[in-house]
Amino acid sequence: GAVVSQHPSWVICKSGTSVKIECRSLDFQATTMFWYRQFPKQSLMLMATSNEGSKATYEQGVEKDKFLINHASLTLSTLTVTSAHPEDSSFYICSANRQNHYEQYFGPGTRLTVT
Amino acid sequence: AQKVTQAQTEISVVEKEDVTLDCVYETRDTTYYLFWYKQPPSGELVFLIRRNSFDEQNEISGRYSWNFQKSTSSFNFTITASQVVDSAVYFCALSEPSGGSYIPTFGRGTSLIVHP
């Protein structure tokens, strides 16, 4: 089966610093990757969709200058939370799929805590 | 309007009881996919089932069964003889085609608590 990894699995950072989260497809080429955010006891909310080699498409209400997404290769997408604040503390999940393929493969998630 | 509605926020049952988690969806596409995921406390989403819009056949997998009815736009999930290990949040999701990809929309989730 297709495997998606995320690194780190958890991170604690100080307010004002930036944090980078990596999402990798280990055994397939991911033309599209998705980033979700999940607050406690809430659903997954899509933040952005990224296609390899092009700019990410952000959902309404998501600050693109704060959440920088780079999808530089077919197996790697990164999410950088810039100038993180406590309200950015959340569970971030990525997923990936192949072109024209409906199946979503989810990463294990990254728990970000901003102090 | 929500595309995926999971009306039950939390369900509490005693072990060995049967429990049904409801999911109602909304779409204008004729081709779409429906999913159920389990999210235990660890947070990682566990894939349970996928169903495409052309396949209304119900499915049973061990203690799990799914009832897909296009007439009512529902895709309900039943756990028979529930166990404590079934305690988790369960998400129903709808995937619709968009620009060459299928983007899922998740319901709000149903928290299932199974008491011993």
mmCIF file of C-alpha atoms in Angstrom:
data_model
loop_
_atom_site.group_PDB
_atom_site.id
_atom_site.type_symbol
_atom_site.label_atom_id
_atom_site.label_comp_id
_atom_site.label_asym_id
_atom_site.label_seq_id
_atom_site.Cartn_x
_atom_site.Cartn_y
_atom_site.Cartn_z
ATOM 1 C CA GLY A 1 0.000 0.000 0.000
ATOM 2 C CA ALA A 2 0.965 3.622 -0.400
ATOM 3 C CA VAL A 3 2.689 5.178 2.588
ATOM 4 C CA VAL A 4 2.885 8.812 3.552
ATOM 5 C CA SER A 5 5.198 9.956 6.297
ATOM 6 C CA GLN A 6 5.352 13.187 8.227
ATOM 7 C CA HIS A 7 8.200 14.695 10.150
ATOM 8 C CA PRO A 8 8.337 15.617 12.900
ATOM 9 C CA SER A 9 5.506 13.758 14.617
ATOM 10 C CA TRP A 10 5.394 16.429 17.278
ATOM 11 C CA VAL A 11 7.095 19.743 17.856
ATOM 12 C CA ILE A 12 7.113 22.384 20.545
ATOM 13 C CA CYS A 13 8.300 25.841 19.630
ATOM 14 C CA LYS A 14 8.340 29.301 21.086
ATOM 15 C CA SER A 15 6.039 32.022 19.961
ATOM 16 C CA GLY A 16 7.501 33.985 17.060
ATOM 17 C CA THR A 17 9.605 31.192 15.629
ATOM 18 C CA SER A 18 8.962 29.270 12.427
ATOM 19 C CA VAL A 19 8.377 25.567 12.114
ATOM 20 C CA LYS A 20 8.692 23.356 9.059
ATOM 21 C CA ILE A 21 6.719 20.144 8.669
ATOM 22 C CA GLU A 22 7.606 17.634 5.976
ATOM 23 C CA CYS A 23 5.257 15.308 4.168
ATOM 24 C CA ARG A 24 6.701 12.533 2.050
ATOM 25 C CA SER A 25 5.163 9.897 -0.165
ATOM 26 C CA LEU A 26 7.439 6.926 0.340
ATOM 27 C CA ASP A 27 6.515 4.550 -2.448
ATOM 28 C CA PHE A 28 4.588 6.538 -5.009
ATOM 29 C CA GLN A 29 4.671 9.839 -6.817
ATOM 30 C CA ALA A 30 2.240 12.314 -5.402
ATOM 31 C CA THR A 31 1.121 14.835 -7.961
ATOM 32 C CA THR A 32 -1.145 16.448 -5.420
ATOM 33 C CA MET A 33 -0.708 16.863 -1.717
ATOM 34 C CA PHE A 34 -3.128 18.294 0.783
ATOM 35 C CA TRP A 35 -2.612 19.933 4.139
ATOM 36 C CA TYR A 36 -5.214 19.772 6.875
ATOM 37 C CA ARG A 37 -5.472 21.271 10.312
ATOM 38 C CA GLN A 38 -7.412 19.720 13.117
ATOM 39 C CA PHE A 39 -8.181 21.458 16.379
ATOM 40 C CA PRO A 40 -9.089 19.360 19.422
ATOM 41 C CA LYS A 41 -12.445 17.644 19.126
ATOM 42 C CA GLN A 42 -13.002 19.080 15.684
ATOM 43 C CA SER A 43 -12.927 17.811 12.142
ATOM 44 C CA LEU A 44 -10.129 18.016 9.611
ATOM 45 C CA MET A 45 -10.171 21.321 7.799
ATOM 46 C CA LEU A 46 -8.460 21.548 4.444
ATOM 47 C CA MET A 47 -5.892 24.339 4.445
ATOM 48 C CA ALA A 48 -4.415 24.062 0.988
ATOM 49 C CA THR A 49 -3.874 21.903 -2.026
ATOM 50 C CA SER A 50 -0.464 21.774 -3.642
ATOM 51 C CA ASN A 51 0.588 20.400 -6.978
ATOM 52 C CA GLU A 52 4.175 19.577 -7.723
ATOM 53 C CA GLY A 53 6.002 22.517 -9.250
ATOM 54 C CA SER A 54 3.234 25.041 -8.862
ATOM 55 C CA LYS A 55 1.900 27.373 -6.209
ATOM 56 C CA ALA A 56 -0.428 26.001 -3.609
ATOM 57 C CA THR A 57 -4.111 26.783 -3.660
ATOM 58 C CA TYR A 58 -5.248 27.970 -0.260
ATOM 59 C CA GLU A 59 -8.709 27.609 1.167
ATOM 60 C CA GLN A 60 -10.617 30.688 2.113
ATOM 61 C CA GLY A 61 -9.479 32.118 5.417
ATOM 62 C CA VAL A 62 -6.049 30.495 5.388
ATOM 63 C CA GLU A 63 -3.187 33.000 5.362
ATOM 64 C CA LYS A 64 -0.784 31.995 2.628
ATOM 65 C CA ASP A 65 1.979 34.205 4.005
ATOM 66 C CA LYS A 66 1.732 32.499 7.344
ATOM 67 C CA PHE A 67 1.434 28.942 6.121
ATOM 68 C CA LEU A 68 4.028 28.527 3.402
ATOM 69 C CA ILE A 69 3.643 25.425 1.317
ATOM 70 C CA ASN A 70 6.264 24.096 -1.032
ATOM 71 C CA HIS A 71 5.819 21.041 -3.232
ATOM 72 C CA ALA A 72 9.210 20.900 -4.851
ATOM 73 C CA SER A 73 9.199 17.261 -5.887
ATOM 74 C CA LEU A 74 6.762 14.463 -6.535
ATOM 75 C CA THR A 75 7.498 12.945 -3.159
ATOM 76 C CA LEU A 76 7.882 15.905 -0.848
ATOM 77 C CA SER A 77 5.744 18.773 0.321
ATOM 78 C CA THR A 78 6.563 21.071 3.204
ATOM 79 C CA LEU A 79 4.414 23.295 5.360
ATOM 80 C CA THR A 80 6.165 26.122 7.175
ATOM 81 C CA VAL A 81 4.292 27.887 9.925
ATOM 82 C CA THR A 82 5.920 31.304 10.078
ATOM 83 C CA SER A 83 6.017 33.427 13.218
ATOM 84 C CA ALA A 84 4.017 30.846 15.071
ATOM 85 C CA HIS A 85 1.640 31.881 17.839
ATOM 86 C CA PRO A 86 -0.157 29.819 20.465
ATOM 87 C CA GLU A 87 -3.342 29.862 18.389
ATOM 88 C CA ASP A 88 -1.459 27.963 15.672
ATOM 89 C CA SER A 89 -1.133 25.022 18.028
ATOM 90 C CA SER A 90 -2.946 22.218 16.298
ATOM 91 C CA PHE A 91 -2.667 18.808 14.688
ATOM 92 C CA TYR A 92 -1.480 19.112 11.098
ATOM 93 C CA ILE A 93 -2.138 16.256 8.703
ATOM 94 C CA CYS A 94 -1.014 15.859 5.136
ATOM 95 C CA SER A 95 -2.346 13.568 2.472
ATOM 96 C CA ALA A 96 -1.333 12.697 -1.039
ATOM 97 C CA ASN A 97 -2.786 11.183 -4.143
ATOM 98 C CA ARG A 98 -1.780 10.306 -7.631
ATOM 99 C CA GLN A 99 -3.082 12.255 -10.587
ATOM 100 C CA ASN A 100 -6.684 11.461 -11.483
ATOM 101 C CA HIS A 101 -6.788 9.006 -8.653
ATOM 102 C CA TYR A 102 -9.404 9.238 -5.966
ATOM 103 C CA GLU A 103 -7.493 7.524 -3.209
ATOM 104 C CA GLN A 104 -6.124 9.746 -0.459
ATOM 105 C CA TYR A 105 -3.208 8.480 1.573
ATOM 106 C CA PHE A 106 -2.848 10.213 4.908
ATOM 107 C CA GLY A 107 0.235 10.896 6.911
ATOM 108 C CA PRO A 108 0.282 10.204 10.652
ATOM 109 C CA GLY A 109 0.038 13.881 11.540
ATOM 110 C CA THR A 110 2.225 16.406 13.331
ATOM 111 C CA ARG A 111 1.216 17.873 16.651
ATOM 112 C CA LEU A 112 2.406 21.459 16.954
ATOM 113 C CA THR A 113 2.451 23.224 20.286
ATOM 114 C CA VAL A 114 3.450 26.879 20.392
ATOM 115 C CA THR A 115 4.354 28.204 23.825
ATOM 116 C CA ALA B 1 -24.377 24.032 3.830
ATOM 117 C CA GLN B 2 -22.392 21.064 4.958
ATOM 118 C CA LYS B 3 -21.540 18.532 2.321
ATOM 119 C CA VAL B 4 -21.113 15.770 4.840
ATOM 120 C CA THR B 5 -23.320 15.684 7.884
ATOM 121 C CA GLN B 6 -22.653 13.489 10.846
ATOM 122 C CA ALA B 7 -25.474 14.462 13.133
ATOM 123 C CA GLN B 8 -24.302 12.393 16.072
ATOM 124 C CA THR B 9 -21.592 14.250 17.939
ATOM 125 C CA GLU B 10 -21.046 11.588 20.552
ATOM 126 C CA ILE B 11 -22.416 8.124 21.130
ATOM 127 C CA SER B 12 -21.936 6.163 24.302
ATOM 128 C CA VAL B 13 -22.648 2.437 24.427
ATOM 129 C CA VAL B 14 -21.872 -0.514 26.581
ATOM 130 C CA GLU B 15 -19.659 -3.250 25.238
ATOM 131 C CA LYS B 16 -21.404 -5.804 23.010
ATOM 132 C CA GLU B 17 -24.086 -3.380 21.952
ATOM 133 C CA ASP B 18 -24.580 -2.686 18.260
ATOM 134 C CA VAL B 19 -24.150 0.910 17.187
ATOM 135 C CA THR B 20 -24.847 2.769 13.942
ATOM 136 C CA LEU B 21 -23.065 5.937 12.944
ATOM 137 C CA ASP B 22 -24.970 8.072 10.493
ATOM 138 C CA CYS B 23 -23.586 9.953 7.518
ATOM 139 C CA VAL B 24 -25.548 12.046 5.046
ATOM 140 C CA TYR B 25 -23.822 13.705 2.126
ATOM 141 C CA GLU B 26 -24.596 16.235 -0.543
ATOM 142 C CA THR B 27 -23.126 16.422 -4.028
ATOM 143 C CA ARG B 28 -24.056 17.296 -7.586
ATOM 144 C CA ASP B 29 -21.431 15.048 -9.112
ATOM 145 C CA THR B 30 -22.435 11.684 -10.507
ATOM 146 C CA THR B 31 -19.002 10.256 -9.805
ATOM 147 C CA TYR B 32 -17.813 10.536 -6.256
ATOM 148 C CA TYR B 33 -16.366 8.473 -3.464
ATOM 149 C CA LEU B 34 -17.346 7.993 0.116
ATOM 150 C CA PHE B 35 -15.033 6.997 2.931
ATOM 151 C CA TRP B 36 -15.076 6.141 6.585
ATOM 152 C CA TYR B 37 -12.031 6.715 8.765
ATOM 153 C CA LYS B 38 -11.307 5.892 12.356
ATOM 154 C CA GLN B 39 -9.203 8.268 14.427
ATOM 155 C CA PRO B 40 -8.011 6.787 17.710
ATOM 156 C CA PRO B 41 -6.508 9.005 20.417
ATOM 157 C CA SER B 42 -3.100 8.747 18.759
ATOM 158 C CA GLY B 43 -4.483 10.916 15.961
ATOM 159 C CA GLU B 44 -3.540 8.874 12.929
ATOM 160 C CA LEU B 45 -6.407 8.328 10.543
ATOM 161 C CA VAL B 46 -7.197 4.697 9.904
ATOM 162 C CA PHE B 47 -8.878 3.957 6.592
ATOM 163 C CA LEU B 48 -11.927 1.725 6.984
ATOM 164 C CA ILE B 49 -13.777 1.685 3.704
ATOM 165 C CA ARG B 50 -14.162 3.348 0.337
ATOM 166 C CA ARG B 51 -17.260 3.239 -1.798
ATOM 167 C CA ASN B 52 -17.765 4.732 -5.246
ATOM 168 C CA SER B 53 -21.019 6.279 -6.333
ATOM 169 C CA PHE B 54 -21.828 3.483 -8.752
ATOM 170 C CA ASP B 55 -21.552 0.711 -6.245
ATOM 171 C CA GLU B 56 -24.490 0.593 -3.879
ATOM 172 C CA GLN B 57 -23.766 -2.865 -2.665
ATOM 173 C CA ASN B 58 -23.575 -3.017 1.085
ATOM 174 C CA GLU B 59 -20.432 -4.349 2.616
ATOM 175 C CA ILE B 60 -19.579 -6.358 5.671
ATOM 176 C CA SER B 61 -16.140 -6.732 7.129
ATOM 177 C CA GLY B 62 -16.080 -8.646 10.353
ATOM 178 C CA ARG B 63 -18.049 -6.649 12.909
ATOM 179 C CA TYR B 64 -18.256 -3.666 10.590
ATOM 180 C CA SER B 65 -20.913 -3.113 7.979
ATOM 181 C CA TRP B 66 -21.855 -0.227 5.750
ATOM 182 C CA ASN B 67 -25.160 0.713 4.203
ATOM 183 C CA PHE B 68 -24.946 2.970 1.153
ATOM 184 C CA GLN B 69 -28.230 4.376 -0.127
ATOM 185 C CA LYS B 70 -28.088 6.912 -2.926
ATOM 186 C CA SER B 71 -31.819 7.540 -2.682
ATOM 187 C CA THR B 72 -31.318 9.096 0.722
ATOM 188 C CA SER B 73 -27.692 10.203 0.191
ATOM 189 C CA SER B 74 -26.631 8.229 3.192
ATOM 190 C CA PHE B 75 -23.659 6.055 3.983
ATOM 191 C CA ASN B 76 -24.171 4.642 7.447
ATOM 192 C CA PHE B 77 -21.723 2.568 9.417
ATOM 193 C CA THR B 78 -22.692 -0.145 11.884
ATOM 194 C CA ILE B 79 -20.482 -1.823 14.429
ATOM 195 C CA THR B 80 -21.873 -5.071 15.718
ATOM 196 C CA ALA B 81 -21.029 -6.280 19.204
ATOM 197 C CA SER B 82 -18.972 -3.203 19.984
ATOM 198 C CA GLN B 83 -15.726 -3.481 21.907
ATOM 199 C CA VAL B 84 -13.780 -1.030 24.037
ATOM 200 C CA VAL B 85 -11.125 -0.859 21.318
ATOM 201 C CA ASP B 86 -13.736 0.601 19.003
ATOM 202 C CA SER B 87 -13.687 3.792 21.068
ATOM 203 C CA ALA B 88 -12.500 6.527 18.709
ATOM 204 C CA VAL B 89 -13.702 9.358 16.557
ATOM 205 C CA TYR B 90 -15.140 8.206 13.258
ATOM 206 C CA PHE B 91 -15.190 10.447 10.219
ATOM 207 C CA CYS B 92 -17.242 10.116 7.094
ATOM 208 C CA ALA B 93 -15.783 11.822 4.022
ATOM 209 C CA LEU B 94 -16.905 12.636 0.499
ATOM 210 C CA SER B 95 -14.437 12.912 -2.376
ATOM 211 C CA GLU B 96 -15.473 14.851 -5.436
ATOM 212 C CA PRO B 97 -13.459 15.420 -8.607
ATOM 213 C CA SER B 98 -11.759 18.799 -8.870
ATOM 214 C CA GLY B 99 -9.117 19.707 -11.431
ATOM 215 C CA GLY B 100 -7.743 16.213 -11.846
ATOM 216 C CA SER B 101 -7.765 15.413 -8.169
ATOM 217 C CA TYR B 102 -10.303 14.199 -5.722
ATOM 218 C CA ILE B 103 -10.582 16.448 -2.725
ATOM 219 C CA PRO B 104 -12.243 14.993 0.337
ATOM 220 C CA THR B 105 -14.609 16.864 2.575
ATOM 221 C CA PHE B 106 -14.905 15.508 6.075
ATOM 222 C CA GLY B 107 -17.883 15.416 8.353
ATOM 223 C CA ARG B 108 -17.508 16.720 11.877
ATOM 224 C CA GLY B 109 -16.959 13.261 13.219
ATOM 225 C CA THR B 110 -18.764 11.091 15.723
ATOM 226 C CA SER B 111 -17.041 10.259 18.954
ATOM 227 C CA LEU B 112 -17.835 6.710 19.966
ATOM 228 C CA ILE B 113 -17.281 5.683 23.550
ATOM 229 C CA VAL B 114 -17.627 2.024 24.371
ATOM 230 C CA HIS B 115 -17.821 1.281 28.065
ATOM 231 C CA PRO B 116 -16.749 -2.086 29.434
#
